[in-house]
Short mmCIF file of C-alpha atoms in Angstrom, two decimals:
data_model
loop_
_atom_site.label_atom_id
_atom_site.label_comp_id
_atom_site.label_asym_id
_atom_site.label_seq_id
_atom_site.Cartn_x
_atom_site.Cartn_y
_atom_site.Cartn_z
CA MET A 1 103.20 104.24 123.41
CA VAL A 2 101.15 102.97 120.45
CA THR A 3 101.88 106.04 118.33
CA ALA A 4 105.62 105.69 119.05
CA ALA A 5 105.53 102.04 117.99
CA VAL A 6 104.23 102.90 114.51
CA ARG A 7 106.79 105.60 113.74
CA ASN A 8 108.89 103.27 111.62
CA LEU A 9 105.95 101.31 110.18
CA GLY A 10 106.45 101.74 106.44
CA PRO A 11 104.25 100.81 103.48
CA ASN A 12 106.34 97.66 102.99
CA TRP A 13 104.28 96.03 105.75
CA TYR A 14 101.36 95.69 103.33
CA ALA A 15 103.39 92.93 101.68
CA SER A 16 102.43 90.69 104.61
CA VAL A 17 98.76 91.15 103.71
CA MET A 18 99.43 90.38 100.05
CA GLY A 19 101.51 87.33 100.90
CA THR A 20 98.88 85.96 103.27
CA ALA A 21 95.88 86.59 101.00
CA VAL A 22 97.52 84.91 98.02
CA VAL A 23 97.91 81.67 99.98
CA GLY A 24 94.11 81.50 100.04
CA THR A 25 93.41 82.57 96.46
CA ALA A 26 96.19 80.45 94.96
CA GLY A 27 95.00 77.41 96.88
CA ALA A 28 91.47 77.90 95.53
CA ALA A 29 92.83 78.03 91.97
CA LEU A 30 94.53 74.63 92.18
CA PRO A 31 93.08 71.82 90.07
CA LEU A 32 92.29 69.94 93.26
CA HIS A 33 88.96 69.27 94.93
CA SER A 34 89.52 69.15 98.66
CA GLY A 35 87.13 70.47 101.26
CA ALA A 36 89.92 70.65 103.85
CA LEU A 37 92.13 72.68 101.50
CA ARG A 38 89.32 75.09 100.71
CA LEU A 39 88.52 75.54 104.41
CA ALA A 40 92.19 76.25 105.15
CA CYS A 41 92.31 78.77 102.29
CA THR A 42 89.23 80.53 103.63
CA VAL A 43 90.77 80.75 107.11
CA VAL A 44 93.96 82.24 105.67
CA TRP A 45 91.93 84.76 103.66
CA ALA A 46 90.12 85.81 106.86
CA VAL A 47 93.49 86.31 108.57
CA SER A 48 94.62 88.52 105.68
CA GLY A 49 91.48 90.63 106.09
CA VAL A 50 92.20 91.14 109.78
CA LEU A 51 95.82 92.03 108.96
CA LEU A 52 94.62 94.58 106.42
CA LEU A 53 92.35 96.29 108.94
CA VAL A 54 95.10 96.39 111.57
CA LEU A 55 97.64 97.81 109.14
CA LEU A 56 95.25 100.42 107.75
CA GLY A 57 94.65 101.62 111.30
CA ALA A 58 98.34 101.58 112.17
CA ARG A 59 99.28 103.44 109.00
CA ALA A 60 96.58 106.02 109.70
CA LEU A 61 98.22 106.62 113.10
CA HIS A 62 101.58 106.84 111.36
CA TRP A 63 100.38 109.57 108.97
CA THR A 64 98.59 111.42 111.80
CA HIS A 65 101.38 111.46 114.37
CA HIS A 66 104.55 111.01 112.29
CA ARG A 67 104.05 113.05 109.15
CA ASP A 68 107.74 113.89 109.01
CA GLN A 69 108.58 110.20 108.75
CA ALA A 70 105.77 109.63 106.24
CA ARG A 71 107.15 112.39 104.01
CA ALA A 72 110.64 110.93 104.42
CA HIS A 73 109.32 107.59 103.16
CA LEU A 74 107.93 109.26 100.05
CA LEU A 75 111.25 110.96 99.39
CA ASP A 76 113.27 107.78 99.94
CA PRO A 77 113.80 105.89 96.65
CA ALA A 78 114.15 102.64 98.62
CA THR A 79 110.79 103.06 100.39
CA ALA A 80 108.49 105.02 98.06
CA PRO A 81 107.93 102.10 95.62
CA PHE A 82 106.32 100.13 98.44
CA TYR A 83 103.26 102.36 98.17
CA GLY A 84 102.25 100.00 95.39
CA CYS A 85 101.82 97.36 98.10
CA LEU A 86 98.84 99.24 99.58
CA SER A 87 97.00 98.85 96.29
CA MET A 88 97.86 95.18 95.97
CA ALA A 89 96.90 94.45 99.58
CA LEU A 90 93.43 95.92 99.01
CA LEU A 91 93.04 94.03 95.75
CA ALA A 92 94.32 90.74 97.16
CA VAL A 93 91.85 90.73 100.05
CA GLY A 94 89.01 91.72 97.73
CA GLY A 95 89.91 89.02 95.24
CA GLY A 96 90.09 86.50 98.04
CA ALA A 97 86.53 87.37 99.03
CA MET A 98 85.35 86.22 95.61
CA ALA A 99 87.62 83.18 95.49
CA VAL A 100 87.02 81.69 98.96
CA GLY A 101 85.49 84.28 101.29
CA ARG A 102 82.06 83.85 99.72
CA ASP A 103 81.86 80.44 101.41
CA TRP A 104 81.51 82.24 104.74
CA ILE A 105 80.02 85.64 103.94
CA GLY A 106 77.84 84.75 100.93
CA ILE A 107 78.14 85.79 97.32
CA ARG A 108 76.35 89.13 97.70
CA ALA A 109 78.59 90.30 100.51
CA ALA A 110 81.65 88.98 98.67
CA VAL A 111 80.73 90.95 95.54
CA ALA A 112 80.10 94.10 97.59
CA LEU A 113 83.38 93.77 99.50
CA ASP A 114 85.38 93.00 96.38
CA SER A 115 83.79 95.90 94.50
CA VAL A 116 84.79 98.41 97.18
CA LEU A 117 88.32 97.05 97.56
CA PHE A 118 88.76 96.69 93.79
CA VAL A 119 87.85 100.32 93.14
CA ALA A 120 89.98 101.58 96.03
CA GLY A 121 92.94 99.37 95.13
CA THR A 122 92.77 100.27 91.45
CA VAL A 123 92.67 104.02 92.14
CA VAL A 124 95.60 103.74 94.55
CA GLY A 125 97.50 101.51 92.14
CA LEU A 126 97.09 103.83 89.16
CA ALA A 127 98.08 106.81 91.31
CA ALA A 128 101.19 104.98 92.56
CA ALA A 129 102.12 103.92 89.02
CA VAL A 130 102.30 107.59 88.07
CA ALA A 131 103.39 109.30 91.30
CA VAL A 132 106.27 107.02 92.32
CA PRO A 133 108.12 107.11 88.97
CA TYR A 134 107.53 110.88 88.93
CA LEU A 135 109.11 111.24 92.37
CA MET A 136 111.99 109.01 91.31
CA ALA A 137 112.67 111.23 88.30
CA VAL A 138 112.10 114.63 89.92
CA ARG A 139 112.77 114.40 93.67
CA HIS A 140 114.90 111.34 94.25
CA ARG A 141 118.61 111.25 93.54
CA ILE A 142 119.35 107.80 92.19
CA GLU A 143 122.56 106.19 90.98
CA PRO A 144 122.49 103.35 88.40
CA GLY A 145 123.81 100.89 90.99
CA GLN A 146 120.78 101.48 93.22
CA ALA A 147 118.30 99.79 90.88
CA THR A 148 116.42 96.93 92.55
CA PRO A 149 113.33 94.86 91.72
CA VAL A 150 111.48 96.93 94.36
CA TRP A 151 111.07 99.54 91.62
CA LEU A 152 108.59 97.17 89.95
CA LEU A 153 106.07 97.35 92.81
CA PRO A 154 104.10 100.46 91.75
CA LEU A 155 104.16 99.31 88.13
CA VAL A 156 102.75 95.85 88.77
CA ALA A 157 99.83 97.07 90.91
CA PRO A 158 97.60 97.76 87.85
CA MET A 159 98.35 94.21 86.65
CA VAL A 160 96.83 92.88 89.88
CA SER A 161 93.69 94.91 89.09
CA ALA A 162 93.71 93.45 85.59
CA ALA A 163 93.89 89.89 86.94
CA LEU A 164 91.25 90.26 89.68
CA GLY A 165 88.77 92.58 87.96
CA PRO A 166 87.33 89.94 85.59
CA ALA A 167 85.82 88.09 88.57
CA LEU A 168 83.39 91.00 88.93
CA VAL A 169 82.38 91.07 85.25
CA PRO A 170 79.56 88.45 85.50
CA HIS A 171 78.02 90.43 88.36
CA LEU A 172 77.52 93.57 86.28
CA PRO A 173 74.51 94.18 84.01
CA ALA A 174 74.90 92.52 80.62
CA GLY A 175 76.08 94.61 77.71
CA GLN A 176 78.32 97.64 77.91
CA PRO A 177 78.99 97.54 81.68
CA ARG A 178 80.52 94.08 81.43
CA GLU A 179 82.48 94.83 78.27
CA THR A 180 83.72 98.13 79.69
CA LEU A 181 85.12 96.52 82.82
CA LEU A 182 86.75 93.70 80.87
CA LEU A 183 88.42 96.05 78.40
CA ALA A 184 89.44 98.38 81.25
CA CYS A 185 91.20 95.41 82.84
CA PHE A 186 92.80 94.64 79.47
CA ALA A 187 94.02 98.25 79.29
CA MET A 188 95.57 97.97 82.75
CA PHE A 189 97.21 94.73 81.65
CA GLY A 190 98.80 96.64 78.76
CA LEU A 191 99.98 99.67 80.72
CA SER A 192 101.50 97.53 83.46
CA LEU A 193 103.13 95.16 80.99
CA LEU A 194 104.76 97.94 78.96
CA ALA A 195 105.95 99.75 82.09
CA THR A 196 107.43 96.50 83.40
CA LEU A 197 109.20 95.87 80.10
CA LEU A 198 110.85 99.28 80.49
CA MET A 199 112.00 98.58 84.05
CA LEU A 200 113.17 94.96 83.81
CA PRO A 201 116.21 95.71 81.63
CA VAL A 202 117.32 98.33 84.19
CA VAL A 203 117.11 95.77 87.00
CA PHE A 204 118.89 93.04 85.02
CA ALA A 205 121.60 95.41 83.82
CA ARG A 206 122.24 96.47 87.42
CA LEU A 207 122.78 92.81 88.40
CA ILE A 208 125.20 92.20 85.57
CA THR A 209 127.21 95.40 85.89
CA SER A 210 127.21 95.98 89.66
CA GLY A 211 127.11 92.46 91.08
CA PRO A 212 124.68 90.82 93.52
CA LEU A 213 122.22 92.83 95.58
CA PRO A 214 122.93 93.54 99.27
CA LEU A 215 122.07 90.49 101.34
CA ALA A 216 118.87 91.92 102.84
CA LEU A 217 117.57 92.88 99.39
CA THR A 218 118.36 89.56 97.68
CA PRO A 219 114.83 88.13 98.25
CA THR A 220 113.41 91.03 96.21
CA LEU A 221 114.67 89.27 93.08
CA PHE A 222 111.51 87.17 93.39
CA LEU A 223 109.45 90.32 92.82
CA VAL A 224 110.18 89.93 89.10
CA LEU A 225 107.92 86.88 89.15
CA GLY A 226 104.99 89.13 90.12
CA PRO A 227 104.30 90.77 86.75
CA LEU A 228 105.10 87.49 84.96
CA GLY A 229 102.73 85.29 86.94
CA GLN A 230 100.08 87.96 87.35
CA SER A 231 99.98 88.76 83.63
CA THR A 232 99.63 85.06 82.82
CA THR A 233 96.80 84.88 85.34
CA ALA A 234 95.19 87.98 83.82
CA VAL A 235 95.07 86.68 80.24
CA GLY A 236 93.62 83.43 81.53
CA MET A 237 90.89 85.32 83.38
CA PHE A 238 90.13 87.40 80.28
CA ALA A 239 89.63 84.20 78.32
CA ASP A 240 87.38 82.77 81.04
CA VAL A 241 84.87 85.64 80.97
CA ALA A 242 85.17 86.98 77.40
CA PRO A 243 82.56 84.70 75.73
CA GLY A 244 79.27 86.56 75.70
CA VAL A 245 80.92 89.76 76.97
CA VAL A 246 82.88 90.90 73.90
CA PRO A 247 81.67 90.19 70.36
CA ALA A 248 83.12 87.46 68.17
CA PRO A 249 85.83 86.92 67.07
CA TYR A 250 87.44 88.95 69.87
CA ASP A 251 86.21 86.54 72.52
CA GLN A 252 88.14 83.74 70.83
CA GLY A 253 91.15 86.02 70.58
CA PHE A 254 91.36 86.18 74.35
CA GLY A 255 91.49 82.37 74.42
CA LEU A 256 94.40 82.40 71.98
CA LEU A 257 96.16 85.10 73.98
CA ALA A 258 95.89 83.03 77.15
CA VAL A 259 97.99 80.28 75.55
CA PHE A 260 100.25 82.17 73.14
CA TYR A 261 101.20 84.73 75.79
CA GLY A 262 101.02 82.59 78.91
CA VAL A 263 103.19 79.66 77.84
CA PRO A 264 106.38 81.62 76.97
CA VAL A 265 105.97 84.03 79.87
CA MET A 266 105.60 81.17 82.33
CA GLY A 267 108.72 79.67 80.81
CA PHE A 268 110.63 82.88 81.51
CA ALA A 269 109.19 82.95 85.03
CA LEU A 270 110.66 79.51 85.70
CA LEU A 271 114.01 80.64 84.32
CA TRP A 272 114.01 83.73 86.55
CA SER A 273 112.95 81.71 89.59
CA GLY A 274 116.04 79.56 89.13
CA LEU A 275 118.28 82.62 88.88
CA ALA A 276 116.66 84.25 91.92
CA ALA A 277 116.89 81.04 93.95
CA ALA A 278 120.60 80.76 93.16
CA HIS A 279 121.16 84.32 94.41
CA VAL A 280 119.22 83.56 97.61
CA VAL A 281 121.28 80.41 98.27
CA ARG A 282 124.44 82.47 97.83
CA ALA A 283 123.11 85.17 100.14
CA ARG A 284 122.24 82.64 102.85
CA ARG A 285 125.76 81.25 102.67
CA HIS A 286 127.04 84.78 103.17
CA GLY A 287 124.92 85.31 106.28
CA MET A 288 121.58 86.66 105.04
CA GLY A 289 119.17 86.75 107.98
CA PHE A 290 115.46 87.44 108.20
CA ALA A 291 114.14 90.79 107.00
CA MET A 292 110.72 91.98 105.85
CA THR A 293 111.99 91.45 102.30
CA TRP A 294 111.32 87.74 102.86
CA TRP A 295 107.68 88.50 102.02
CA ALA A 296 108.92 88.81 98.44
CA PHE A 297 108.99 85.00 98.44
CA THR A 298 105.20 84.85 98.80
CA PHE A 299 102.95 86.97 96.59
CA PRO A 300 105.06 86.67 93.40
CA VAL A 301 105.20 82.89 93.73
CA GLY A 302 101.45 82.89 94.37
CA THR A 303 100.85 84.68 91.07
CA CYS A 304 102.82 81.94 89.33
CA VAL A 305 100.55 79.37 90.98
CA THR A 306 97.44 81.08 89.60
CA GLY A 307 99.17 81.58 86.24
CA ALA A 308 100.05 77.88 85.99
CA ALA A 309 96.49 76.97 87.00
CA ALA A 310 95.15 79.24 84.23
CA LEU A 311 97.39 77.51 81.71
CA ALA A 312 96.16 74.13 82.95
CA ARG A 313 92.57 75.25 82.25
CA HIS A 314 93.25 76.63 78.79
CA THR A 315 95.72 74.07 77.48
CA GLY A 316 94.29 70.98 79.16
CA LEU A 317 97.84 69.85 79.96
CA ALA A 318 98.29 68.04 83.26
CA VAL A 319 101.86 69.29 83.53
CA TYR A 320 100.63 72.80 84.29
CA GLY A 321 98.34 71.47 86.98
CA TRP A 322 101.24 69.68 88.65
CA LEU A 323 103.38 72.80 88.24
CA ALA A 324 100.72 74.79 90.07
CA VAL A 325 100.65 72.24 92.90
CA GLY A 326 104.44 72.22 93.19
CA LEU A 327 104.65 76.01 93.24
CA TYR A 328 101.89 76.12 95.85
CA ALA A 329 103.97 73.91 98.13
CA VAL A 330 106.84 76.39 97.73
CA LEU A 331 104.42 79.25 98.47
CA VAL A 332 103.17 77.69 101.70
CA ALA A 333 106.72 77.03 102.89
CA ALA A 334 107.75 80.61 102.01
CA TRP A 335 104.72 82.03 103.80
CA ALA A 336 105.48 79.99 106.92
CA ALA A 337 109.08 81.26 106.94
CA ALA A 338 108.09 84.90 106.40
CA ALA A 339 105.22 84.81 108.89
CA SER A 340 107.26 83.14 111.64
CA GLY A 341 110.15 85.56 111.12
CA THR A 342 107.78 88.52 111.27
CA ALA A 343 106.17 87.22 114.47
CA ARG A 344 109.57 86.80 116.12
CA GLY A 345 110.64 90.28 115.00
CA LEU A 346 107.47 91.84 116.40
CA LEU A 347 107.79 90.05 119.73
CA SER A 348 111.41 91.12 120.09
CA GLY A 349 110.61 94.68 118.96
CA GLU A 350 113.36 94.57 116.34
CA LEU A 351 111.13 95.09 113.31
CA LEU A 352 109.51 98.25 114.68
CA ALA A 353 112.77 99.70 116.00
CA GLY A 354 113.56 101.28 112.64
CA PRO A 355 115.10 99.98 109.44
CA ARG A 356 118.77 99.30 109.25
CA PRO A 357 120.38 101.55 106.65
CA ALA A 358 121.23 99.68 103.49
CA PRO A 359 124.24 100.63 101.40
CA ALA A 360 123.40 102.77 98.40
CA ALA A 361 125.32 100.40 96.18
CA PRO A 362 126.87 97.03 97.03
CA ARG A 363 130.60 96.59 97.10
CA PRO A 364 131.77 94.52 94.14
CA VAL A 365 132.13 90.89 95.05
CA THR A 366 134.72 90.18 92.40
CA GLY A 367 137.22 92.26 90.56
CA ARG A 368 137.28 92.48 86.81
CA THR A 369 140.15 93.20 84.52
CA THR A 370 139.79 95.74 81.75
CA SER A 371 139.07 92.87 79.40
CA GLY A 372 136.11 91.80 81.53
CA ALA A 373 137.67 88.65 82.96
CA VAL A 374 136.96 87.89 86.62
CA ARG A 375 140.01 87.81 88.81
#
């Protein structure tokens, strides 16, 4: 019975772990000092840890008893990119241990847990960043109209490592170990950023030329916020730990990068959030119901919370602090909607009954004349 229930349990379920963990870490990053908020964030982090253990066990059963379905997921261009979520789930829970979990388990246990999950998540993330695009090029058969923001998932996983790795730097021996980890995180920042810059034009061009995404996939537009917010968070973390780790003047360079990179990227993130929200409103009016893609409303928004909080630290501007608080309110509301929908779907059995097939390409919503005018 249990093994049958996990047959259709895909790697996309790790998004629920990511979305839950980020509620805790983003709350801890806010420029607020509230014992009640910190306690709530720690509780949410603990829930994400339990979810991770449950899903790791369930996915192990899936690979053991349903290898045909597991191979089918790898060969499905709509599902394979979600293997990046495994990496980010491991990293998110590990990062949460350092941010809030240490209040309960102590700093030594938090460092040990984060170290294990950081190494595992980084290895999985780098492997996914190579393997999934390789499969897409060699094994998958993809049409231009099939491009979705889901393709960003394996590419953004190394950026999560880049943003969370600096928290471990002060716990390494001084000298080369600290500098090596920091620069390794900086390298992962670069590889993820460049890969994302290659993919984003494909996603945007698909929206412009082929029309809106299918209703169930519309929430995935928020996934674009992930690399934007996470990269802003990463450069802020680099600047936090660089003094005394890298020699001058490079340590000051990280401080400049945190502002000169973070401010315009956060501006673009706000622009994209408006565009994505408009598409979601349209989709709801056209009958969009709950799907597991609603978890796309959580982790990407959480990265923008931590990115705005980093800008508040490095610019000293109160507006970024208030932006972080406002985005956190959106995050909590999104998490409540996604979590309640998931709970209802599990109780009804609908979510584990198998995914509904999505159209390979959406039907055009409007017609266009040869001149490009909408008719």
